[in-house]
Tab-separated table of C-alpha atoms in Angstrom:
chain	number	residue	atom	x	y	z
A	1	ILE	CA	-10.386	3.165	13.082
A	2	VAL	CA	-7.407	4.904	14.650
A	3	VAL	CA	-4.715	6.195	12.272
A	4	PHE	CA	-1.317	7.021	13.724
A	5	MET	CA	2.236	7.810	12.670
A	6	SER	CA	5.585	6.278	13.524
A	7	GLY	CA	9.120	7.518	13.025
A	8	SER	CA	10.464	4.045	12.200
A	9	CYS	CA	11.343	3.691	8.502
A	10	SER	CA	13.422	0.531	8.176
A	11	SER	CA	13.283	-1.485	4.943
A	12	PRO	CA	14.581	-4.975	4.102
A	13	LYS	CA	17.727	-5.550	1.986
A	14	VAL	CA	18.741	-1.860	2.098
A	15	THR	CA	22.093	-0.635	3.400
A	16	ILE	CA	21.807	2.870	4.847
A	17	PRO	CA	25.049	4.934	4.703
A	18	LYS	CA	26.112	6.598	7.957
A	19	GLU	CA	25.799	10.095	6.449
A	20	THR	CA	22.156	9.539	5.475
A	21	GLU	CA	19.744	12.059	7.005
A	22	LEU	CA	16.185	11.203	7.996
A	23	GLY	CA	13.610	12.900	5.782
A	24	LYS	CA	15.893	13.335	2.746
A	25	GLU	CA	15.591	11.407	-0.499
A	26	TYR	CA	18.560	9.685	-2.103
A	27	PRO	CA	17.361	8.550	-5.546
A	28	LYS	CA	19.552	6.361	-7.702
A	29	ALA	CA	20.937	7.879	-10.899
A	30	ASN	CA	18.697	5.673	-13.065
A	31	GLU	CA	15.545	5.886	-10.921
A	32	GLU	CA	13.557	7.681	-13.643
A	33	GLU	CA	14.315	4.855	-16.091
A	34	ILE	CA	13.336	2.319	-13.428
A	35	ALA	CA	9.999	4.094	-12.949
A	36	LYS	CA	9.335	4.177	-16.705
A	37	ARG	CA	10.084	0.458	-17.067
A	38	THR	CA	7.901	-0.371	-14.063
A	39	LEU	CA	5.048	1.615	-15.626
A	40	GLU	CA	5.597	-0.170	-18.958
A	41	LEU	CA	5.372	-3.571	-17.267
A	42	THR	CA	2.258	-2.484	-15.373
A	43	LEU	CA	0.509	-1.478	-18.601
A	44	ASN	CA	1.643	-4.678	-20.313
A	45	SER	CA	0.227	-6.692	-17.416
A	46	ILE	CA	-3.146	-4.930	-17.694
A	47	LYS	CA	-3.256	-5.572	-21.456
A	48	GLU	CA	-2.275	-9.222	-20.998
A	49	ASN	CA	-4.962	-9.817	-18.374
A	50	SER	CA	-7.674	-8.167	-20.462
A	51	LYS	CA	-6.839	-9.570	-23.886
A	52	ASN	CA	-9.470	-11.410	-25.949
A	53	GLY	CA	-12.183	-9.029	-24.813
A	54	GLY	CA	-11.691	-9.575	-21.096
A	55	LYS	CA	-12.718	-7.029	-18.499
A	56	VAL	CA	-10.077	-4.352	-17.886
A	57	LEU	CA	-9.191	-4.398	-14.181
A	58	ARG	CA	-6.924	-2.356	-11.951
A	59	ASP	CA	-3.285	-3.483	-12.008
A	60	ALA	CA	-3.365	-4.055	-8.235
A	61	HIS	CA	-6.125	-4.616	-5.671
A	62	PRO	CA	-8.794	-5.244	-8.338
A	63	LYS	CA	-11.304	-6.898	-5.988
A	64	HIS	CA	-13.029	-4.566	-3.568
A	65	HIS	CA	-15.106	-5.555	-0.548
A	66	GLY	CA	-16.801	-2.223	-0.040
A	67	CYS	CA	-16.418	1.531	0.168
A	68	VAL	CA	-17.302	3.502	3.272
A	69	SER	CA	-17.544	7.199	4.057
A	70	GLY	CA	-16.425	8.810	7.274
A	71	SER	CA	-14.350	11.518	8.911
A	72	PHE	CA	-10.574	11.907	9.212
A	73	ILE	CA	-10.092	13.796	12.477
A	74	VAL	CA	-6.781	15.522	13.183
A	75	ASP	CA	-6.827	16.265	16.918
A	76	ASN	CA	-4.600	18.499	19.038
A	77	THR	CA	-2.307	15.673	20.232
A	78	VAL	CA	-0.135	15.554	17.090
A	79	PRO	CA	3.518	16.118	18.154
A	80	ALA	CA	4.992	19.469	17.134
A	81	THR	CA	7.590	17.720	14.934
A	82	MET	CA	4.774	16.205	12.847
A	83	ARG	CA	2.500	19.237	12.399
A	84	PHE	CA	2.783	19.561	8.630
A	85	GLY	CA	0.316	19.277	5.756
A	86	VAL	CA	-3.031	17.838	6.823
A	87	PHE	CA	-1.575	17.317	10.318
A	88	SER	CA	-0.625	20.987	10.818
A	89	LYS	CA	-3.706	21.880	12.878
A	90	PRO	CA	-6.847	20.275	14.316
A	91	LYS	CA	-9.346	19.732	11.511
A	92	THR	CA	-11.873	17.186	10.246
A	93	TYR	CA	-11.815	16.008	6.618
A	94	PRO	CA	-14.593	14.030	4.875
A	95	ILE	CA	-13.144	10.743	3.587
A	96	TRP	CA	-13.885	7.698	1.453
A	97	ILE	CA	-12.201	4.370	2.212
A	98	ARG	CA	-11.964	1.402	-0.172
A	99	PHE	CA	-11.182	-2.063	1.225
A	100	SER	CA	-9.764	-4.639	-1.189
A	101	ASN	CA	-7.805	-7.808	-1.985
A	102	GLY	CA	-4.428	-7.369	-3.651
A	103	GLY	CA	-4.256	-10.455	-5.860
A	104	THR	CA	-4.365	-10.210	-9.664
A	105	PRO	CA	-6.438	-11.778	-11.092
A	106	PRO	CA	-9.048	-11.578	-8.296
A	107	LYS	CA	-9.631	-14.717	-6.260
A	108	ASP	CA	-11.959	-15.997	-3.553
A	109	ASP	CA	-11.774	-14.290	-0.176
A	110	LYS	CA	-11.264	-17.691	1.474
A	111	GLU	CA	-7.822	-17.875	-0.156
A	112	GLY	CA	-4.975	-16.003	1.516
A	113	ASP	CA	-4.146	-12.611	0.032
A	114	ILE	CA	-2.850	-9.115	0.691
A	115	ARG	CA	-5.626	-6.906	2.108
A	116	GLY	CA	-5.708	-3.211	1.272
A	117	MET	CA	-7.214	-0.038	2.685
A	118	ALA	CA	-7.156	3.126	0.551
A	119	ILE	CA	-8.108	6.352	2.342
A	120	LYS	CA	-9.013	9.458	0.296
A	121	LEU	CA	-9.301	12.786	2.119
A	122	MET	CA	-11.528	15.446	0.561
A	123	GLY	CA	-11.198	19.220	0.789
A	124	VAL	CA	-7.399	19.244	1.139
A	125	GLU	CA	-6.005	22.632	0.101
A	126	GLY	CA	-2.561	23.272	-1.394
A	127	GLU	CA	-0.597	22.347	-4.509
A	128	LYS	CA	0.025	18.629	-4.939
A	129	LEU	CA	3.241	16.933	-6.014
A	130	LEU	CA	1.942	14.993	-9.042
A	131	GLU	CA	1.632	17.178	-12.128
A	132	ASP	CA	-1.744	15.771	-13.250
A	133	GLU	CA	-3.179	16.192	-9.735
A	134	LYS	CA	-1.576	19.541	-8.877
A	135	ASN	CA	-4.855	21.353	-8.231
A	136	GLU	CA	-6.874	18.459	-6.815
A	137	LYS	CA	-8.348	18.915	-3.340
A	138	THR	CA	-7.720	15.320	-2.252
A	139	GLN	CA	-4.960	13.337	-0.527
A	140	ASP	CA	-4.529	9.565	-0.414
A	141	PHE	CA	-3.141	7.255	2.256
A	142	LEU	CA	-2.544	3.726	0.923
A	143	VAL	CA	-2.007	0.969	3.475
A	144	ILE	CA	-1.898	-2.844	3.324
A	145	SER	CA	-1.975	-5.749	5.759
A	146	HIS	CA	1.809	-6.093	6.164
A	147	PRO	CA	4.328	-3.667	7.705
A	148	VAL	CA	6.961	-3.758	4.922
A	149	LEU	CA	7.362	-4.534	1.232
A	150	PRO	CA	9.127	-7.806	0.342
A	151	VAL	CA	11.898	-5.881	-1.461
A	152	GLY	CA	13.781	-2.772	-0.401
A	153	ASP	CA	14.232	-0.315	-3.287
A	154	PRO	CA	12.860	0.548	-6.776
A	155	GLN	CA	15.427	-1.601	-8.637
A	156	ASP	CA	14.667	-4.648	-6.499
A	157	TYR	CA	10.960	-4.058	-7.090
A	158	LEU	CA	11.448	-3.831	-10.857
A	159	ASP	CA	13.618	-6.974	-10.911
A	160	LEU	CA	10.904	-8.895	-9.050
A	161	PHE	CA	8.236	-7.466	-11.387
A	162	GLU	CA	10.268	-8.564	-14.443
A	163	ALA	CA	10.593	-12.061	-12.975
A	164	ALA	CA	6.887	-12.214	-12.162
A	165	PHE	CA	5.980	-11.107	-15.701
A	166	ALA	CA	8.210	-13.923	-17.003
A	167	LYS	CA	6.454	-16.265	-14.542
A	168	ARG	CA	9.689	-16.933	-12.625
A	169	PRO	CA	9.355	-14.870	-9.397
A	170	LEU	CA	10.346	-17.661	-6.983
A	171	ARG	CA	13.394	-18.634	-9.040
A	172	HIS	CA	14.488	-14.980	-9.078
A	173	LEU	CA	14.151	-14.619	-5.303
A	174	VAL	CA	16.016	-17.848	-4.540
A	175	PHE	CA	18.816	-17.134	-7.041
A	176	ASN	CA	19.410	-13.661	-5.574
A	177	GLY	CA	19.240	-14.769	-1.960
A	178	TYR	CA	15.997	-12.990	-1.076
A	179	PHE	CA	14.999	-15.579	1.494
A	180	GLY	CA	13.543	-12.898	3.756
A	181	ALA	CA	11.436	-11.670	0.832
A	182	ILE	CA	10.158	-15.204	0.189
A	183	LYS	CA	9.058	-15.421	3.814
A	184	LYS	CA	7.333	-12.023	3.607
A	185	ILE	CA	5.558	-12.871	0.338
A	186	SER	CA	4.344	-16.144	1.844
A	187	ALA	CA	2.996	-14.243	4.854
A	188	LEU	CA	1.301	-11.706	2.581
A	189	ARG	CA	-0.302	-14.254	0.269
A	190	GLY	CA	-1.288	-16.604	3.078
A	191	LEU	CA	-3.117	-14.106	5.265
A	192	LYS	CA	-6.713	-14.970	6.113
A	193	VAL	CA	-8.628	-12.424	8.161
A	194	PRO	CA	-12.095	-12.312	9.781
A	195	SER	CA	-13.036	-8.891	8.431
A	196	PRO	CA	-11.400	-6.001	6.519
A	197	LEU	CA	-12.454	-3.819	9.456
A	198	GLY	CA	-10.741	-5.962	12.096
A	199	ILE	CA	-7.052	-5.955	11.117
A	200	ARG	CA	-4.136	-3.541	11.175
A	201	TYR	CA	-2.790	-1.887	8.016
A	202	PHE	CA	0.599	-0.274	7.251
A	203	SER	CA	2.009	2.137	4.665
A	204	THR	CA	5.010	-0.269	4.202
A	205	THR	CA	7.217	2.579	2.931
A	206	PRO	CA	8.247	5.859	4.627
A	207	TYR	CA	6.859	9.252	3.627
A	208	LYS	CA	8.420	12.688	4.026
A	209	LEU	CA	6.714	14.853	6.640
A	210	GLY	CA	8.285	18.230	7.362
A	211	ASN	CA	11.968	17.698	8.113
A	212	GLY	CA	11.548	14.020	8.892
A	213	ALA	CA	9.916	10.867	7.608
A	214	VAL	CA	7.132	8.670	8.968
A	215	LYS	CA	5.260	5.479	8.259
A	216	TYR	CA	1.485	5.407	8.616
A	217	SER	CA	-0.635	2.705	10.181
A	218	ALA	CA	-4.335	2.144	10.797
A	219	LYS	CA	-5.720	-0.207	13.409
A	220	PRO	CA	-9.247	-1.066	14.590
A	221	CYS	CA	-10.531	0.241	17.880
A	222	ASP	CA	-9.586	-1.986	20.835
A	223	ASN	CA	-13.148	-3.111	21.514
A	224	PHE	CA	-13.668	-4.502	17.987
A	225	LYS	CA	-12.407	-8.093	17.778
A	226	PRO	CA	-14.262	-10.002	15.019
A	227	GLU	CA	-14.029	-13.786	14.783
A	228	MET	CA	-13.616	-15.883	11.648
A	229	PRO	CA	-17.006	-16.873	10.169
A	230	ALA	CA	-18.007	-20.511	10.532
A	231	GLU	CA	-18.299	-20.743	6.738
A	232	LEU	CA	-15.902	-18.942	4.405
A	233	THR	CA	-17.707	-18.014	1.191
A	234	SER	CA	-16.126	-16.516	-1.920
A	235	ASN	CA	-17.099	-13.035	-0.736
A	236	TYR	CA	-17.133	-13.478	3.035
A	237	LEU	CA	-15.091	-10.323	3.626
A	238	ARG	CA	-17.714	-8.216	1.861
A	239	GLU	CA	-20.383	-9.996	3.880
A	240	ALA	CA	-18.459	-9.281	7.098
A	241	MET	CA	-18.293	-5.571	6.238
A	242	THR	CA	-22.032	-5.506	5.517
């Protein structure tokens, strides 16, 4: 799998002021409260889905197809403007990758769904941003099977989450004119793929890198073009990986 970076960071439904600089963050005044409410809803969702003695699952991407080990190779072709962090010099990192479906609760692979790829690098030196992971020697790259999120900023995401928790997500999107988001969600939830190893993945959101910002993407090697199985079983994506 080839992982590469792009300088394009556009998002839907977001107006970017002319004075905005690439690579700088412009958080809203209430973004901390938005994050706390989003976390509260996430925990409530987990509790709701596991009530009455049910199995406690991840809040997102609960169904995995398989985990693989490999190497994350940073070669000497990285542009000078992107040589920061793990990309600062040629090096090889041991990695684990988890492939998954996004839907909660989990459903059959033969139904359309978001597909996820979570890459964990090992042996990464340096202090990390998250307080509870400050001294960890890992770094994650999370990518899914669609180039952008359906909504454009944390408040929009929370509003959609609130509507989904109230079981009225479509009504919310239509009422607020998110017709582009409806189209994107339909594309996400309707995606059927031949193999988790045969599709392209995207970070959806931009990430700061040095003085700029990038989006990450992973795509299969050009000579790997799997075909849809003749019979789609409940776990055909796991079978395809095997």
